[in-house]
Amino acid sequence: MKARTDLIVIGGGLHGLSAALQSARRGLRVVLLEGAFTGRHASGATAAGVRSLNRAVEELPLSLEAQAQWEDMTTLVGDDCGFHAGGQVQVAMDADAEARIKARIARLEALGMHHECWIGPDRLAELVPVMQPGALGAAYVARDGSADPHRTIRAFRAACLDTGVEILENHTVTWLAREETRWTVVAGGITHVAPTVVNAAGAWGRQIAKLAGDPLDVGIKNSMMIVTERCEPCLGPVISAQNRKLSFKQTADGTFLIGGGVQGRLRPGGGSASVDFGALSGAMSTTLALFPWVADLRLVRAWAGMEAATADLLPVIGPSRRAPGLIHVFGFSGHGFQLVPSVGRVIADLAETGRTRTELSAFDPGRLATNRKAA
Amino acid sequence: MTFDVAIIGAGPAGMQAACDLRARDLSVVVLDEQPAPGGQIWRGVERNCQPGSHLAQGLGAEYRQGADVARSFRASGADYRPLSRVWQIEESGKEATTQSWQVFVTREGQAEVIEARRVLLAIGAQERPVPFPGWTRPGVMTVGAAQILLKSGGLLPEGPVWISGAGPLPLLYAHQLRKLGGQIEGFLDTAPRDTLRRGLPHLNGALRDWKSLVKGLGWQAGIRLSGLRRETGVTQLRAEGGERLERIRWQTPEGEKSAAAGVLLIHEGLVPSVHPTLSLQCEHAWSDTQKSLRPVLDAWGETTRSGLFVAGDAAGIDGAKAALAKGTLAAIGIARSLGVLEDTKARQARAAGDRALSKARAARPLLDSLYPAPEGKISDDTIVCRCEELTAGQIRAAARRGAADPNRVKAETRAGMGPCQGRQCGYTVARLIAEAHDLPRAEVGFHNIRPPLKPVTLGELASLGKAKT
């Protein structure tokens, strides 16, 4: 049996869901193929920071577009996804960190971007009274914040279903081939045919790229997160630190989420990752230096995610150079959550018309092409 | 230093394995949460069996046997570390074949990593959580918890109690409580009434362990003769009241009944403690007779992860005598895998252990058939996940919304994300998913277990890093 459609999206993470949703809103018939269930990996393992702070300049146009979209998320998916603009703060714990932050803000200002500002110790203490004094200041973006990842997945999924996207879970892609002007994709024993395929397979994106005859040099990241027991609300902004591995925030439930990019271990077989408590332990020092009172909190859960990461830490967004009709959107390297609404818009542009007004050259898949053709 | 073997749990299986491994001159560390050896079944056995203890008589001869095993264990030369909470087990080294393990443990607020070439999980069982309306109300507790109070400090429940459930433990506890002067108001037997039809096919096999049968019949007869109120064929139990339990209500084939109650003790059997093996992604099998998961083990007690062994009730509910035999078998398996016991000798040693295990298990099929896990309908208003206060109705709705995957339902509802990591709700959630999708229970599985296995503070975690550097 062959099912014909306009667009096949591979991957039911948030980027796949957003691309599927926004393409379907343009009138395309969309099938989304997911190997497990929607949001199973990186989208469900994320700290869900909604952050323009300290982003690569290349990502900022998409990031600032997304910042506005998050403030109006109900219009896109009928729910605010738990977004809370509590701000993001990047602390400078020493003079080198302060100099780097100030240089970055000066560069942004020169480019005409004013979203980040420097705040001194007094303003910092006002914003984050529960933090140990002693930091030299911080970069601050008031409009940033965080969201509820599972609520976001639910909202995007429900909006997709309402818009007529066909979501097939437990349908792992096993075959992918271009025949004349169409792609044939086999998943879960069903053959789908469409002129355009979106590769939003996250940590499995490189496998899909290889199957499609466009092997790309993309690695895997297994960033760890820990969550504590619940406490009284006391922390508004999301805290990070320049030159340190830290991400610290309080969720709406009152739990604290601690991350910052410390890496877990990829399990044998490569299908999942496990926590490395030795590494986590070493990374606790920054958290405890800034928030010594968390020492008494119980750690309730820890996990390691599965996420694609590129050498330059920029995502892969755009048409494949070698496989016509294939659009890549993966490799967000651990900071793709905020970009979900704007990147979905870009992919819908490409799926609908083949072009987009957004500058994508920094994200060009061609920069990561390896010479090996798929067998 | 790297130990040859790290044993987790100092109950019958852990103590026996430690003695046997020490007899082969292997270095052994035993980590246990309790202040003294014995596990749950022999909790407090050293103190309670001192001369003059009135508790020892009330707790019975089988309990007193634990004192001998504890004595041998103390003398075995194993590095015994009580009050040690194991919260993570990792295979150290990058290679999948590396035969070395890291056991993360906290003792007196200090975290530490213990290295061992083999790990034996002898972590026993937990009581099967069976949600019913009002089970979270103060005044309701499990029989096992009540028995722990009895063994730890000789504490009897205040005022008359109601006992509800099925299995040897409620009968034993009722027997112990009566002997020690506790008051029992009534006994609600939740096993279906067709006892004979279910039990008869297994009776012959069970006669190999006729001593246990006689003992069990004695407990039952004691309850009958004592004149306390006894109800059979009980279903649809409810614990009602305000802040505290005030009234219980139940169904029998004759209709609905109720009674005033201040303390309700419940018990519906045991399930193996599988969180560590689930978290380590060992293969598990669904036991339809015991309605629980157990790790898949080879003939030597080794899991599907090389170097990781399981013994005792954690490998399947068989009781204390079987746990001793399983401890011996695991010790043989571990000695063989460490190369200190050659294969032919190991096989000979195993044959004797297998016979002991088979005898100790003789009554198990009868018990499993007499006291099946309750499978009655769980009403929509019943709280299933205590940590996140989610009802059966909410879980059912989430189960219907998508794939029959406990991880998906967990992500959607947070059931299983709380401090208990699904120890209370996991089986119920999986059962509700199976019902919603009309699937056999074996096909639904269990949600992924995230570390830590036990809560650990961030300060303890950080102290680990300091200890290392």
Coordinates of N, CA, C and O in Angstrom, one line a residue, chain A residues 36-40 44-45 150 154 157 169-170 226-230 248 253 255 258 265 267-268 272 275-282 284-285 287-288 294-304, chain B residues 87-88 90-94 96 102 104 279 281 387-388 401-403 405 407-408 410-414 416-419 421 448 450-452 454-466 468:
Chain A
A36 N 9.3 6.5 18.2 CA 8.8 6.1 19.5 C 7.4 6.8 19.7 O 6.4 6.4 19.3
F37 N 7.4 7.9 20.5 CA 6.2 8.7 20.7 C 6.7 10.2 20.7 O 7.9 10.5 20.9
T38 N 5.8 11.1 20.4 CA 6.2 12.5 20.3 C 6.9 13.0 21.5 O 6.4 12.8 22.6
G39 N 8.0 13.6 21.3 CA 8.7 14.2 22.4 C 9.5 13.2 23.2 O 9.9 13.5 24.3
R40 N 9.8 12.0 22.7 CA 10.4 11.0 23.5 C 11.8 11.3 23.9 O 12.2 11.0 25.0
G44 N 11.7 15.9 25.3 CA 11.2 15.6 26.6 C 12.3 15.7 27.7 O 12.0 15.5 28.9
A45 N 13.6 15.8 27.2 CA 14.7 15.8 28.2 C 15.2 17.2 28.4 O 16.2 17.4 29.2
H150 N 6.8 19.4 28.6 CA 5.8 18.4 28.3 C 4.5 19.0 27.9 O 3.8 18.5 27.0
R154 N 2.6 18.5 24.3 CA 1.2 18.3 24.2 C 0.5 19.3 23.4 O -0.4 18.9 22.5
R157 N 1.4 18.9 19.7 CA 0.8 17.7 19.2 C -0.7 17.9 18.9 O -1.2 17.5 17.8
E169 N 2.9 7.2 15.5 CA 3.9 6.9 16.5 C 4.3 5.4 16.4 O 3.6 4.6 15.8
N170 N 5.5 5.1 17.0 CA 6.0 3.7 16.8 C 6.2 3.3 15.4 O 6.1 2.2 15.0
I226 N 19.4 17.4 36.2 CA 18.9 16.9 37.5 C 17.7 17.8 38.0 O 17.7 19.0 37.7
V227 N 16.8 17.1 38.6 CA 15.7 17.9 39.2 C 15.6 17.5 40.7 O 15.8 16.4 41.1
T228 N 15.3 18.5 41.5 CA 15.2 18.4 42.9 C 13.8 18.2 43.4 O 12.8 18.4 42.6
E229 N 13.6 18.0 44.7 CA 12.3 18.1 45.3 C 11.7 19.5 45.2 O 12.4 20.4 44.8
R230 N 10.4 19.6 45.5 CA 9.8 20.9 45.4 C 10.1 21.9 46.6 O 10.3 21.4 47.7
F248 N 20.4 26.9 35.9 CA 19.7 26.7 37.2 C 18.4 27.4 37.1 O 18.4 28.6 36.8
D253 N 6.3 24.1 39.1 CA 6.0 23.1 40.2 C 6.8 23.4 41.5 O 6.5 22.7 42.5
T255 N 10.1 22.7 41.7 CA 11.4 21.9 41.6 C 12.5 22.8 41.0 O 12.2 23.8 40.3
I258 N 18.6 21.6 37.2 CA 20.0 21.9 37.1 C 20.6 21.2 35.9 O 20.5 20.0 35.8
R265 N 26.7 9.3 29.5 CA 27.4 8.3 28.6 C 26.4 7.8 27.6 O 25.3 7.4 28.0
R267 N 24.9 4.9 25.7 CA 24.9 3.4 26.0 C 25.3 2.6 24.8 O 25.2 3.1 23.6
P268 N 25.9 1.4 25.0 CA 26.2 0.6 23.9 C 25.0 0.4 23.0 O 23.9 0.2 23.4
S272 N 20.4 5.1 23.4 CA 20.0 5.9 24.6 C 21.3 6.2 25.4 O 22.4 5.8 25.1
V275 N 23.3 8.2 32.9 CA 23.8 9.3 33.7 C 25.2 9.0 34.2 O 25.4 7.8 34.6
D276 N 26.1 9.9 34.3 CA 27.4 9.7 34.8 C 27.5 10.6 36.1 O 27.7 11.8 36.0
F277 N 27.3 10.0 37.3 CA 27.2 10.7 38.5 C 28.5 11.3 38.9 O 28.6 12.4 39.6
G278 N 29.6 10.7 38.5 CA 30.9 11.2 38.8 C 31.1 12.6 38.2 O 31.5 13.6 38.8
A279 N 30.7 12.7 36.9 CA 30.8 14.0 36.2 C 29.8 15.0 36.8 O 30.1 16.2 36.9
L280 N 28.6 14.5 37.1 CA 27.6 15.5 37.7 C 28.1 16.0 39.0 O 28.0 17.2 39.3
S281 N 28.8 15.2 39.8 CA 29.3 15.6 41.1 C 30.3 16.7 40.9 O 30.2 17.7 41.6
G282 N 31.2 16.5 39.9 CA 32.2 17.6 39.7 C 31.6 18.9 39.3 O 32.2 19.9 39.6
M284 N 28.8 20.2 40.3 CA 28.0 20.8 41.3 C 28.6 22.0 42.0 O 27.9 22.8 42.6
S285 N 29.9 22.2 41.8 CA 30.6 23.2 42.5 C 30.1 24.6 42.2 O 29.9 25.5 43.1
T287 N 27.1 25.5 41.1 CA 25.8 25.6 41.6 C 25.9 25.9 43.1 O 25.2 26.9 43.6
L288 N 26.7 25.2 43.8 CA 26.8 25.4 45.3 C 27.5 26.7 45.6 O 27.2 27.3 46.7
V294 N 21.2 25.0 48.3 CA 20.6 23.8 47.6 C 21.3 22.5 48.1 O 20.8 21.4 47.8
A295 N 22.4 22.6 48.9 CA 23.0 21.4 49.3 C 22.1 20.5 50.1 O 22.3 19.3 50.1
D296 N 21.1 21.1 50.8 CA 20.2 20.2 51.6 C 19.0 19.7 50.8 O 18.2 18.9 51.3
L297 N 18.9 20.1 49.5 CA 17.8 19.6 48.7 C 18.0 18.2 48.2 O 19.2 17.9 47.9
R298 N 17.0 17.4 48.2 CA 17.1 16.1 47.6 C 17.0 16.1 46.1 O 16.1 16.8 45.5
L299 N 17.9 15.4 45.5 CA 17.9 15.2 44.0 C 16.8 14.0 43.8 O 17.0 13.0 44.4
V300 N 15.9 14.3 43.0 CA 14.8 13.3 42.8 C 15.0 12.5 41.5 O 14.8 11.3 41.5
R301 N 15.5 13.1 40.5 CA 15.7 12.4 39.2 C 16.9 13.0 38.5 O 17.1 14.2 38.6
A302 N 17.6 12.2 37.7 CA 18.6 12.7 36.8 C 18.4 12.0 35.5 O 18.0 10.8 35.5
W303 N 18.8 12.6 34.4 CA 18.7 11.9 33.1 C 19.7 12.5 32.1 O 20.3 13.6 32.4
A304 N 20.0 11.8 31.1 CA 20.8 12.2 30.0 C 20.1 12.1 28.7 O 19.4 11.2 28.5
Chain B
W87 N 22.4 4.5 45.9 CA 21.5 5.3 45.1 C 21.8 5.3 43.6 O 21.1 5.8 42.8
Q88 N 22.9 4.6 43.3 CA 23.2 4.5 41.8 C 24.2 3.4 41.6 O 25.1 3.2 42.5
E90 N 26.7 2.0 38.5 CA 27.1 2.2 37.1 C 28.2 1.2 36.7 O 29.0 0.8 37.6
E91 N 28.3 0.8 35.5 CA 29.4 0.0 35.0 C 30.5 1.0 34.8 O 30.4 1.9 34.0
S92 N 31.7 0.8 35.4 CA 32.7 1.8 35.2 C 33.5 1.4 34.0 O 33.5 0.3 33.5
G93 N 34.2 2.4 33.5 CA 35.0 2.2 32.2 C 34.1 2.4 31.0 O 32.9 2.3 31.1
K94 N 34.7 2.6 29.9 CA 33.9 2.9 28.7 C 33.5 1.6 28.0 O 32.5 1.7 27.2
A96 N 31.9 -1.9 27.1 CA 30.8 -2.6 27.6 C 31.2 -3.9 28.3 O 30.5 -4.4 29.1
Q102 N 30.7 0.4 39.7 CA 30.8 1.5 40.7 C 29.4 1.6 41.4 O 28.4 1.7 40.8
F104 N 27.3 3.7 44.1 CA 27.3 5.0 44.8 C 26.4 4.8 46.0 O 25.3 4.4 45.9
S279 N 16.6 0.0 36.0 CA 17.5 1.2 35.7 C 18.7 0.8 34.9 O 19.2 1.6 34.1
Q281 N 18.8 -1.5 32.8 CA 18.3 -2.0 31.5 C 18.6 -3.5 31.3 O 18.9 -4.0 30.2
C387 N 2.6 10.5 44.7 CA 3.5 11.7 44.7 C 2.9 12.9 43.9 O 3.0 14.0 44.4
E388 N 2.2 12.6 42.8 CA 1.6 13.7 42.0 C 0.1 13.8 42.2 O -0.5 14.6 41.5
R401 N -5.2 8.5 25.1 CA -4.8 9.5 24.1 C -3.7 9.2 23.2 O -3.4 10.0 22.3
G402 N -3.0 8.1 23.4 CA -1.9 7.8 22.5 C -1.4 6.4 22.6 O -2.1 5.5 23.1
A403 N -0.1 6.2 22.2 CA 0.5 4.9 22.2 C 0.5 4.2 23.6 O 0.5 4.9 24.6
D405 N 2.3 3.2 25.9 CA 3.7 3.2 26.4 C 3.7 3.9 27.7 O 3.4 5.1 27.8
N407 N 6.1 5.2 29.3 CA 6.9 6.4 29.3 C 6.1 7.6 28.7 O 6.3 8.7 29.1
R408 N 5.3 7.3 27.7 CA 4.5 8.4 27.2 C 3.5 8.9 28.2 O 3.3 10.1 28.4
K410 N 3.8 8.7 31.4 CA 4.6 9.3 32.4 C 4.9 10.8 32.0 O 4.7 11.7 32.8
A411 N 5.3 10.9 30.8 CA 5.7 12.3 30.3 C 4.5 13.2 30.3 O 4.5 14.3 30.6
E412 N 3.3 12.6 30.0 CA 2.1 13.4 29.9 C 1.5 13.8 31.2 O 1.1 14.9 31.4
T413 N 1.6 12.8 32.2 CA 0.9 13.0 33.4 C 1.8 13.3 34.6 O 1.3 13.8 35.6
R414 N 3.0 13.0 34.5 CA 4.0 13.0 35.6 C 3.9 11.8 36.5 O 4.6 11.7 37.5
G416 N 4.9 8.7 38.2 CA 6.2 8.0 38.2 C 7.4 9.0 38.2 O 8.5 8.5 38.3
M417 N 7.1 10.3 38.2 CA 8.2 11.2 38.2 C 8.5 11.7 39.6 O 9.5 12.4 39.8
G418 N 7.7 11.4 40.6 CA 7.9 11.8 42.0 C 9.0 11.1 42.7 O 9.7 10.3 42.1
P419 N 9.2 11.4 44.0 CA 10.3 10.8 44.7 C 10.3 9.3 44.8 O 11.3 8.7 44.9
Q421 N 9.5 7.4 42.4 CA 9.9 6.8 41.1 C 9.0 5.7 40.6 O 9.4 4.8 39.9
N448 N 10.7 3.8 32.1 CA 12.1 3.8 32.3 C 12.4 4.4 33.7 O 11.7 5.3 34.2
R450 N 14.7 6.4 36.1 CA 15.8 7.4 36.1 C 16.5 7.3 37.4 O 15.9 7.2 38.5
P451 N 17.8 7.5 37.4 CA 18.5 7.6 38.7 C 18.2 8.9 39.4 O 17.8 9.8 38.7
P452 N 18.5 9.0 40.7 CA 19.0 8.0 41.6 C 18.0 7.0 42.0 O 16.8 7.3 42.0
K454 N 17.6 6.0 45.0 CA 17.1 6.6 46.3 C 17.4 8.0 46.3 O 18.5 8.4 45.8
P455 N 16.6 8.9 46.9 CA 17.0 10.3 46.9 C 18.3 10.5 47.6 O 18.7 9.9 48.6
V456 N 19.0 11.5 47.0 CA 20.3 11.8 47.6 C 20.4 13.4 47.5 O 19.8 14.0 46.6
T457 N 21.0 14.0 48.5 CA 21.0 15.5 48.5 C 22.1 16.0 47.6 O 23.0 15.3 47.3
L458 N 21.9 17.2 47.1 CA 22.9 17.8 46.2 C 24.2 17.9 47.0 O 25.3 17.8 46.4
G459 N 24.1 18.2 48.3 CA 25.4 18.3 49.1 C 26.1 17.0 49.1 O 27.3 16.9 49.0
E460 N 25.4 15.9 49.3 CA 26.0 14.6 49.3 C 26.6 14.3 47.9 O 27.7 13.8 47.8
L461 N 25.9 14.7 46.8 CA 26.4 14.5 45.5 C 27.7 15.2 45.3 O 28.7 14.7 44.8
A462 N 27.7 16.5 45.8 CA 29.0 17.3 45.7 C 30.1 16.7 46.5 O 31.3 16.8 46.1
S463 N 29.8 16.2 47.7 CA 30.8 15.6 48.6 C 31.5 14.5 47.9 O 32.7 14.2 48.2
L464 N 30.9 13.8 47.0 CA 31.5 12.7 46.2 C 32.6 13.3 45.4 O 33.7 12.7 45.4
G465 N 32.4 14.4 44.7 CA 33.5 15.0 43.9 C 34.7 15.4 44.8 O 35.8 15.2 44.4
K466 N 34.4 15.9 46.0 CA 35.5 16.4 46.9 C 36.3 15.1 47.3 O 37.5 15.2 47.4
K468 N 36.8 12.5 45.8 CA 37.6 11.9 44.7 C 38.9 12.7 44.5 O 39.9 12.1 44.2

